[in-house]
PDB file of C-alpha atoms in Angstrom:
ATOM      1  CA  UNK A   1     162.738   6.570 -34.428  1.00 66.00           C
ATOM      2  CA  UNK A   2     163.607   3.421 -36.294  1.00 82.00           C
ATOM      3  CA  UNK A   3     166.213   5.077 -38.455  1.00 94.00           C
ATOM      4  CA  UNK A   4     166.611   4.543 -42.117  1.00 97.00           C
ATOM      5  CA  UNK A   5     165.138   1.195 -43.192  1.00 97.00           C
ATOM      6  CA  UNK A   6     166.367  -0.752 -46.236  1.00 98.00           C
ATOM      7  CA  UNK A   7     165.053  -3.950 -47.791  1.00 97.00           C
ATOM      8  CA  UNK A   8     166.159  -6.531 -48.472  1.00 97.00           C
ATOM      9  CA  UNK A   9     169.277  -6.774 -46.428  1.00 96.00           C
ATOM     10  CA  UNK A  10     170.720  -9.324 -48.770  1.00 97.00           C
ATOM     11  CA  UNK A  11     169.858 -10.146 -52.358  1.00 97.00           C
ATOM     12  CA  UNK A  12     171.386 -12.876 -54.561  1.00 98.00           C
ATOM     13  CA  UNK A  13     170.314 -12.828 -58.174  1.00 97.00           C
ATOM     14  CA  UNK A  14     171.473 -14.078 -61.513  1.00 97.00           C
ATOM     15  CA  UNK A  15     172.832 -11.918 -64.307  1.00 97.00           C
ATOM     16  CA  UNK A  16     170.113 -10.329 -66.389  1.00 97.00           C
ATOM     17  CA  UNK A  17     167.546 -10.259 -63.611  1.00 97.00           C
ATOM     18  CA  UNK A  18     165.858  -7.115 -62.438  1.00 97.00           C
ATOM     19  CA  UNK A  19     166.805  -5.995 -58.881  1.00 98.00           C
ATOM     20  CA  UNK A  20     164.764  -3.540 -56.786  1.00 98.00           C
ATOM     21  CA  UNK A  21     166.220  -2.090 -53.645  1.00 98.00           C
ATOM     22  CA  UNK A  22     164.006  -0.206 -51.206  1.00 98.00           C
ATOM     23  CA  UNK A  23     164.473   2.537 -48.648  1.00 98.00           C
ATOM     24  CA  UNK A  24     162.395   4.307 -46.101  1.00 98.00           C
ATOM     25  CA  UNK A  25     164.032   7.459 -44.868  1.00 97.00           C
ATOM     26  CA  UNK A  26     163.697   8.955 -41.448  1.00 96.00           C
ATOM     27  CA  UNK A  27     160.374  10.754 -41.070  1.00 95.00           C
ATOM     28  CA  UNK A  28     160.800  14.507 -41.625  1.00 93.00           C
ATOM     29  CA  UNK A  29     164.005  14.256 -43.599  1.00 94.00           C
ATOM     30  CA  UNK A  30     164.047  16.262 -46.842  1.00 92.00           C
ATOM     31  CA  UNK A  31     167.018  14.593 -48.512  1.00 93.00           C
ATOM     32  CA  UNK A  32     167.587  11.048 -49.533  1.00 96.00           C
ATOM     33  CA  UNK A  33     170.855   9.565 -50.964  1.00 96.00           C
ATOM     34  CA  UNK A  34     171.731   6.386 -52.528  1.00 97.00           C
ATOM     35  CA  UNK A  35     175.279   5.231 -52.252  1.00 97.00           C
ATOM     36  CA  UNK A  36     177.202   2.073 -53.500  1.00 97.00           C
ATOM     37  CA  UNK A  37     180.139   0.639 -51.669  1.00 96.00           C
ATOM     38  CA  UNK A  38     182.736  -1.685 -53.151  1.00 94.00           C
ATOM     39  CA  UNK A  39     186.277  -2.578 -52.086  1.00 90.00           C
ATOM     40  CA  UNK A  40     187.708  -1.163 -55.313  1.00 89.00           C
ATOM     41  CA  UNK A  41     185.850   2.164 -55.515  1.00 89.00           C
ATOM     42  CA  UNK A  42     184.904   2.804 -51.929  1.00 90.00           C
ATOM     43  CA  UNK A  43     181.627   4.627 -51.159  1.00 93.00           C
ATOM     44  CA  UNK A  44     180.168   6.349 -54.192  1.00 93.00           C
ATOM     45  CA  UNK A  45     177.159   8.637 -54.365  1.00 94.00           C
ATOM     46  CA  UNK A  46     174.791   7.438 -57.048  1.00 96.00           C
ATOM     47  CA  UNK A  47     171.887   9.914 -56.738  1.00 96.00           C
ATOM     48  CA  UNK A  48     170.114  12.203 -54.244  1.00 94.00           C
ATOM     49  CA  UNK A  49     166.656  13.594 -53.881  1.00 95.00           C
ATOM     50  CA  UNK A  50     165.286  16.690 -52.285  1.00 93.00           C
ATOM     51  CA  UNK A  51     161.592  16.717 -51.390  1.00 93.00           C
ATOM     52  CA  UNK A  52     161.123  13.686 -53.602  1.00 95.00           C
ATOM     53  CA  UNK A  53     162.748  15.311 -56.613  1.00 95.00           C
ATOM     54  CA  UNK A  54     165.979  13.929 -58.023  1.00 95.00           C
ATOM     55  CA  UNK A  55     168.591  16.605 -57.806  1.00 92.00           C
ATOM     56  CA  UNK A  56     171.817  14.995 -59.030  1.00 91.00           C
ATOM     57  CA  UNK A  57     172.096  11.674 -60.660  1.00 93.00           C
ATOM     58  CA  UNK A  58     175.564  12.142 -62.105  1.00 91.00           C
ATOM     59  CA  UNK A  59     176.847   9.185 -60.095  1.00 92.00           C
ATOM     60  CA  UNK A  60     174.419   6.648 -61.632  1.00 95.00           C
ATOM     61  CA  UNK A  61     176.726   4.367 -63.500  1.00 88.00           C
ATOM     62  CA  UNK A  62     174.579   3.345 -66.521  1.00 86.00           C
ATOM     63  CA  UNK A  63     171.109   3.515 -67.890  1.00 91.00           C
ATOM     64  CA  UNK A  64     170.560   0.133 -66.283  1.00 96.00           C
ATOM     65  CA  UNK A  65     170.283   2.040 -62.957  1.00 97.00           C
ATOM     66  CA  UNK A  66     167.209   4.078 -62.155  1.00 97.00           C
ATOM     67  CA  UNK A  67     165.891   5.534 -58.967  1.00 98.00           C
ATOM     68  CA  UNK A  68     162.486   6.860 -57.936  1.00 97.00           C
ATOM     69  CA  UNK A  69     161.015   8.579 -54.934  1.00 98.00           C
ATOM     70  CA  UNK A  70     157.270   8.471 -55.291  1.00 97.00           C
ATOM     71  CA  UNK A  71     156.679  10.025 -51.829  1.00 95.00           C
ATOM     72  CA  UNK A  72     158.490  11.314 -48.853  1.00 95.00           C
ATOM     73  CA  UNK A  73     158.639   7.953 -47.071  1.00 96.00           C
ATOM     74  CA  UNK A  74     159.754   5.577 -49.899  1.00 97.00           C
ATOM     75  CA  UNK A  75     162.443   5.332 -52.564  1.00 98.00           C
ATOM     76  CA  UNK A  76     163.629   2.574 -54.867  1.00 98.00           C
ATOM     77  CA  UNK A  77     166.835   1.860 -56.702  1.00 98.00           C
ATOM     78  CA  UNK A  78     166.300  -0.462 -59.656  1.00 98.00           C
ATOM     79  CA  UNK A  79     168.932  -2.284 -61.769  1.00 97.00           C
ATOM     80  CA  UNK A  80     167.761  -3.820 -64.922  1.00 97.00           C
ATOM     81  CA  UNK A  81     169.367  -5.936 -66.242  1.00 96.00           C
ATOM     82  CA  UNK A  82     171.810  -6.753 -63.463  1.00 97.00           C
ATOM     83  CA  UNK A  83     175.412  -7.672 -64.069  1.00 97.00           C
ATOM     84  CA  UNK A  84     178.016  -9.328 -61.843  1.00 97.00           C
ATOM     85  CA  UNK A  85     179.930  -5.969 -61.627  1.00 96.00           C
ATOM     86  CA  UNK A  86     176.833  -4.489 -59.850  1.00 97.00           C
ATOM     87  CA  UNK A  87     177.668  -6.603 -56.839  1.00 97.00           C
ATOM     88  CA  UNK A  88     178.221  -4.224 -53.998  1.00 97.00           C
ATOM     89  CA  UNK A  89     176.589  -2.990 -50.813  1.00 97.00           C
ATOM     90  CA  UNK A  90     174.054  -0.312 -51.494  1.00 98.00           C
ATOM     91  CA  UNK A  91     173.276   2.267 -48.786  1.00 97.00           C
ATOM     92  CA  UNK A  92     170.424   4.666 -48.493  1.00 97.00           C
ATOM     93  CA  UNK A  93     170.891   7.800 -46.265  1.00 96.00           C
ATOM     94  CA  UNK A  94     168.699  10.621 -45.359  1.00 95.00           C
ATOM     95  CA  UNK A  95     169.289  14.095 -44.099  1.00 92.00           C
ATOM     96  CA  UNK A  96     167.016  16.568 -42.350  1.00 89.00           C
ATOM     97  CA  UNK A  97     167.619  19.545 -44.598  1.00 78.00           C
ATOM     98  CA  UNK A  98     169.161  22.979 -44.495  1.00 67.00           C
ATOM     99  CA  UNK A  99     170.887  23.612 -41.161  1.00 62.00           C
ATOM    100  CA  UNK A 100     171.693  19.892 -40.535  1.00 67.00           C
ATOM    101  CA  UNK A 101     174.606  18.334 -42.307  1.00 79.00           C
ATOM    102  CA  UNK A 102     174.521  14.858 -40.745  1.00 89.00           C
ATOM    103  CA  UNK A 103     173.494  12.016 -42.906  1.00 92.00           C
ATOM    104  CA  UNK A 104     171.871   8.993 -41.324  1.00 94.00           C
ATOM    105  CA  UNK A 105     172.633   5.711 -43.049  1.00 95.00           C
ATOM    106  CA  UNK A 106     170.578   2.624 -43.388  1.00 96.00           C
ATOM    107  CA  UNK A 107     172.049  -0.824 -42.719  1.00 95.00           C
ATOM    108  CA  UNK A 108     172.581  -1.403 -46.490  1.00 97.00           C
ATOM    109  CA  UNK A 109     171.594  -4.093 -48.947  1.00 98.00           C
ATOM    110  CA  UNK A 110     174.372  -6.503 -49.947  1.00 97.00           C
ATOM    111  CA  UNK A 111     173.689  -7.380 -53.594  1.00 98.00           C
ATOM    112  CA  UNK A 112     175.361 -10.421 -55.258  1.00 98.00           C
ATOM    113  CA  UNK A 113     174.806 -10.832 -58.981  1.00 98.00           C
ATOM    114  CA  UNK A 114     175.909 -14.250 -60.178  1.00 97.00           C
TER     115      UNK A 114
ATOM    116  CA  UNK B   1     185.177  10.701 -56.929  1.00 46.00           C
ATOM    117  CA  UNK B   2     186.710  10.508 -53.592  1.00 51.00           C
ATOM    118  CA  UNK B   3     187.891  13.807 -52.398  1.00 65.00           C
ATOM    119  CA  UNK B   4     189.019  12.804 -48.982  1.00 72.00           C
ATOM    120  CA  UNK B   5     191.879  10.320 -48.468  1.00 82.00           C
ATOM    121  CA  UNK B   6     192.597   8.692 -45.152  1.00 85.00           C
ATOM    122  CA  UNK B   7     195.915   7.718 -43.862  1.00 87.00           C
ATOM    123  CA  UNK B   8     196.920   5.080 -42.707  1.00 92.00           C
ATOM    124  CA  UNK B   9     194.760   2.517 -44.523  1.00 92.00           C
ATOM    125  CA  UNK B  10     194.859   0.242 -41.547  1.00 95.00           C
ATOM    126  CA  UNK B  11     195.806   0.606 -37.877  1.00 96.00           C
ATOM    127  CA  UNK B  12     196.214  -1.957 -35.129  1.00 96.00           C
ATOM    128  CA  UNK B  13     196.590  -0.920 -31.540  1.00 96.00           C
ATOM    129  CA  UNK B  14     196.299  -2.266 -27.976  1.00 97.00           C
ATOM    130  CA  UNK B  15     193.283  -1.532 -25.957  1.00 97.00           C
ATOM    131  CA  UNK B  16     193.827   1.674 -23.936  1.00 97.00           C
ATOM    132  CA  UNK B  17     196.107   3.257 -26.559  1.00 97.00           C
ATOM    133  CA  UNK B  18     195.309   6.243 -28.620  1.00 97.00           C
ATOM    134  CA  UNK B  19     194.488   5.890 -32.356  1.00 96.00           C
ATOM    135  CA  UNK B  20     195.143   8.814 -34.754  1.00 97.00           C
ATOM    136  CA  UNK B  21     194.106   8.847 -38.401  1.00 96.00           C
ATOM    137  CA  UNK B  22     194.418  11.580 -40.932  1.00 96.00           C
ATOM    138  CA  UNK B  23     192.374  12.787 -43.846  1.00 95.00           C
ATOM    139  CA  UNK B  24     193.423  15.012 -46.769  1.00 95.00           C
ATOM    140  CA  UNK B  25     191.167  16.618 -49.257  1.00 93.00           C
ATOM    141  CA  UNK B  26     191.543  18.607 -52.444  1.00 90.00           C
ATOM    142  CA  UNK B  27     189.051  21.471 -52.630  1.00 87.00           C
ATOM    143  CA  UNK B  28     187.548  24.147 -50.351  1.00 88.00           C
ATOM    144  CA  UNK B  29     185.009  22.812 -48.000  1.00 88.00           C
ATOM    145  CA  UNK B  30     182.030  23.938 -45.916  1.00 87.00           C
ATOM    146  CA  UNK B  31     182.655  21.242 -43.345  1.00 90.00           C
ATOM    147  CA  UNK B  32     184.330  17.853 -42.773  1.00 93.00           C
ATOM    148  CA  UNK B  33     182.645  14.961 -40.988  1.00 94.00           C
ATOM    149  CA  UNK B  34     183.958  11.730 -39.649  1.00 96.00           C
ATOM    150  CA  UNK B  35     181.881   8.646 -39.785  1.00 96.00           C
ATOM    151  CA  UNK B  36     182.325   5.049 -38.331  1.00 97.00           C
ATOM    152  CA  UNK B  37     181.376   1.772 -40.017  1.00 96.00           C
ATOM    153  CA  UNK B  38     181.261  -1.478 -38.084  1.00 95.00           C
ATOM    154  CA  UNK B  39     181.673  -4.578 -40.082  1.00 92.00           C
ATOM    155  CA  UNK B  40     178.493  -5.303 -42.114  1.00 89.00           C
ATOM    156  CA  UNK B  41     176.742  -2.135 -40.970  1.00 92.00           C
ATOM    157  CA  UNK B  42     175.990   1.282 -42.203  1.00 93.00           C
ATOM    158  CA  UNK B  43     177.853   4.391 -41.485  1.00 95.00           C
ATOM    159  CA  UNK B  44     177.351   6.223 -38.244  1.00 95.00           C
ATOM    160  CA  UNK B  45     178.123   9.886 -37.883  1.00 95.00           C
ATOM    161  CA  UNK B  46     180.659  10.722 -35.286  1.00 96.00           C
ATOM    162  CA  UNK B  47     181.633  14.407 -35.389  1.00 96.00           C
ATOM    163  CA  UNK B  48     181.442  17.441 -37.728  1.00 94.00           C
ATOM    164  CA  UNK B  49     183.899  20.329 -37.924  1.00 95.00           C
ATOM    165  CA  UNK B  50     183.122  23.459 -39.832  1.00 92.00           C
ATOM    166  CA  UNK B  51     185.744  25.163 -41.993  1.00 92.00           C
ATOM    167  CA  UNK B  52     186.047  28.040 -39.496  1.00 94.00           C
ATOM    168  CA  UNK B  53     186.843  25.764 -36.668  1.00 96.00           C
ATOM    169  CA  UNK B  54     190.261  24.297 -35.758  1.00 97.00           C
ATOM    170  CA  UNK B  55     189.499  21.697 -33.117  1.00 98.00           C
ATOM    171  CA  UNK B  56     186.452  19.932 -31.782  1.00 97.00           C
ATOM    172  CA  UNK B  57     185.933  17.332 -29.060  1.00 96.00           C
ATOM    173  CA  UNK B  58     183.229  14.779 -28.444  1.00 96.00           C
ATOM    174  CA  UNK B  59     183.776  12.322 -25.575  1.00 97.00           C
ATOM    175  CA  UNK B  60     186.921  10.378 -26.452  1.00 97.00           C
ATOM    176  CA  UNK B  61     187.089  11.825 -29.936  1.00 98.00           C
ATOM    177  CA  UNK B  62     189.174  14.851 -30.885  1.00 98.00           C
ATOM    178  CA  UNK B  63     189.142  16.261 -34.449  1.00 98.00           C
ATOM    179  CA  UNK B  64     191.395  18.924 -35.797  1.00 98.00           C
ATOM    180  CA  UNK B  65     191.117  20.757 -39.127  1.00 97.00           C
ATOM    181  CA  UNK B  66     193.827  22.651 -40.991  1.00 97.00           C
ATOM    182  CA  UNK B  67     192.239  24.263 -43.963  1.00 95.00           C
ATOM    183  CA  UNK B  68     195.608  25.696 -45.162  1.00 95.00           C
ATOM    184  CA  UNK B  69     196.853  22.113 -45.519  1.00 95.00           C
ATOM    185  CA  UNK B  70     193.556  20.726 -46.521  1.00 95.00           C
ATOM    186  CA  UNK B  71     193.797  18.062 -43.774  1.00 96.00           C
ATOM    187  CA  UNK B  72     192.079  16.776 -40.782  1.00 97.00           C
ATOM    188  CA  UNK B  73     192.888  14.296 -38.033  1.00 97.00           C
ATOM    189  CA  UNK B  74     190.669  12.166 -35.802  1.00 98.00           C
ATOM    190  CA  UNK B  75     192.107  11.077 -32.445  1.00 98.00           C
ATOM    191  CA  UNK B  76     190.420   8.351 -30.351  1.00 98.00           C
ATOM    192  CA  UNK B  77     191.729   8.253 -26.857  1.00 97.00           C
ATOM    193  CA  UNK B  78     191.840   5.305 -24.509  1.00 97.00           C
ATOM    194  CA  UNK B  79     190.640   2.917 -27.273  1.00 97.00           C
ATOM    195  CA  UNK B  80     188.376   0.068 -26.530  1.00 97.00           C
ATOM    196  CA  UNK B  81     187.636  -3.120 -28.403  1.00 96.00           C
ATOM    197  CA  UNK B  82     184.291  -1.680 -29.440  1.00 96.00           C
ATOM    198  CA  UNK B  83     186.147   1.117 -31.365  1.00 97.00           C
ATOM    199  CA  UNK B  84     187.180  -1.617 -33.811  1.00 97.00           C
ATOM    200  CA  UNK B  85     185.742  -0.291 -37.093  1.00 97.00           C
ATOM    201  CA  UNK B  86     186.473   1.560 -40.262  1.00 97.00           C
ATOM    202  CA  UNK B  87     186.567   5.286 -40.103  1.00 97.00           C
ATOM    203  CA  UNK B  88     185.758   7.608 -42.955  1.00 96.00           C
ATOM    204  CA  UNK B  89     186.177  11.358 -43.497  1.00 95.00           C
ATOM    205  CA  UNK B  90     183.600  13.038 -45.584  1.00 93.00           C
ATOM    206  CA  UNK B  91     183.822  16.467 -47.119  1.00 91.00           C
ATOM    207  CA  UNK B  92     181.026  18.955 -48.065  1.00 84.00           C
ATOM    208  CA  UNK B  93     182.596  20.807 -50.838  1.00 75.00           C
ATOM    209  CA  UNK B  94     181.485  24.401 -51.361  1.00 66.00           C
ATOM    210  CA  UNK B  95     180.739  23.625 -55.018  1.00 62.00           C
ATOM    211  CA  UNK B  96     178.573  20.503 -54.237  1.00 57.00           C
ATOM    212  CA  UNK B  97     175.415  21.350 -52.246  1.00 68.00           C
ATOM    213  CA  UNK B  98     174.517  18.647 -49.848  1.00 72.00           C
ATOM    214  CA  UNK B  99     176.804  16.072 -51.486  1.00 82.00           C
ATOM    215  CA  UNK B 100     179.370  14.343 -49.284  1.00 88.00           C
ATOM    216  CA  UNK B 101     182.602  12.857 -50.804  1.00 89.00           C
ATOM    217  CA  UNK B 102     183.969   9.966 -48.721  1.00 91.00           C
ATOM    218  CA  UNK B 103     187.530   8.804 -48.435  1.00 89.00           C
ATOM    219  CA  UNK B 104     188.618   5.156 -48.692  1.00 90.00           C
ATOM    220  CA  UNK B 105     188.671   4.874 -44.879  1.00 93.00           C
ATOM    221  CA  UNK B 106     191.050   3.743 -42.184  1.00 95.00           C
ATOM    222  CA  UNK B 107     190.425   0.338 -40.654  1.00 96.00           C
ATOM    223  CA  UNK B 108     191.174   0.312 -36.980  1.00 97.00           C
ATOM    224  CA  UNK B 109     191.615  -2.863 -34.973  1.00 97.00           C
ATOM    225  CA  UNK B 110     191.852  -2.599 -31.176  1.00 97.00           C
ATOM    226  CA  UNK B 111     193.386  -5.680 -29.622  1.00 95.00           C
ATOM    227  CA  UNK B 112     192.185  -6.685 -26.146  1.00 90.00           C
TER     228      UNK B 112
END
């Protein structure tokens, strides 16, 4: 299995631009998580999905952030408009479901907003 | 919010030595997991210990859990240069289904 796939790996954009991060979870996994990692705040859960349905988005920092999961093999995290304080590494992780507690992380997208 | 907190923040040891790091948490948990993150990479699951377990082994890793003290420790024996990474504990709180709360991590440097 290829594991969790994220794209792009690096993104540099200017303040005010729209940014879209993409994630392909491991096939057969029912849960998908989006995290943000910064030096100041560590690893924060932004939102997670179960069977493509958003379950908890309480970690989404602002309305500028939105996430979708149109099907079991694809999810996006969008920031519009982006701000310098959004600069971070964004991770996607997936989990098989009930009975398995391990989350499998993608390599992350390093976002820099100038 | 981060429920788990690791101690120490950073650790530097010589190859072959043991590395011990601790994690404290605040609320009741279903299980506690340890993950490793190499520089510039995603997190990799190492080991999981359930709330009714006290100790668990996996290769050179030993994890203990003391639910009365709300703490866990991760021991890496006979460390290698490849063990250089950040290590995070993650708790699955009883009140938060399927959500993991990660600590700030312990950065371990193994000197050759």
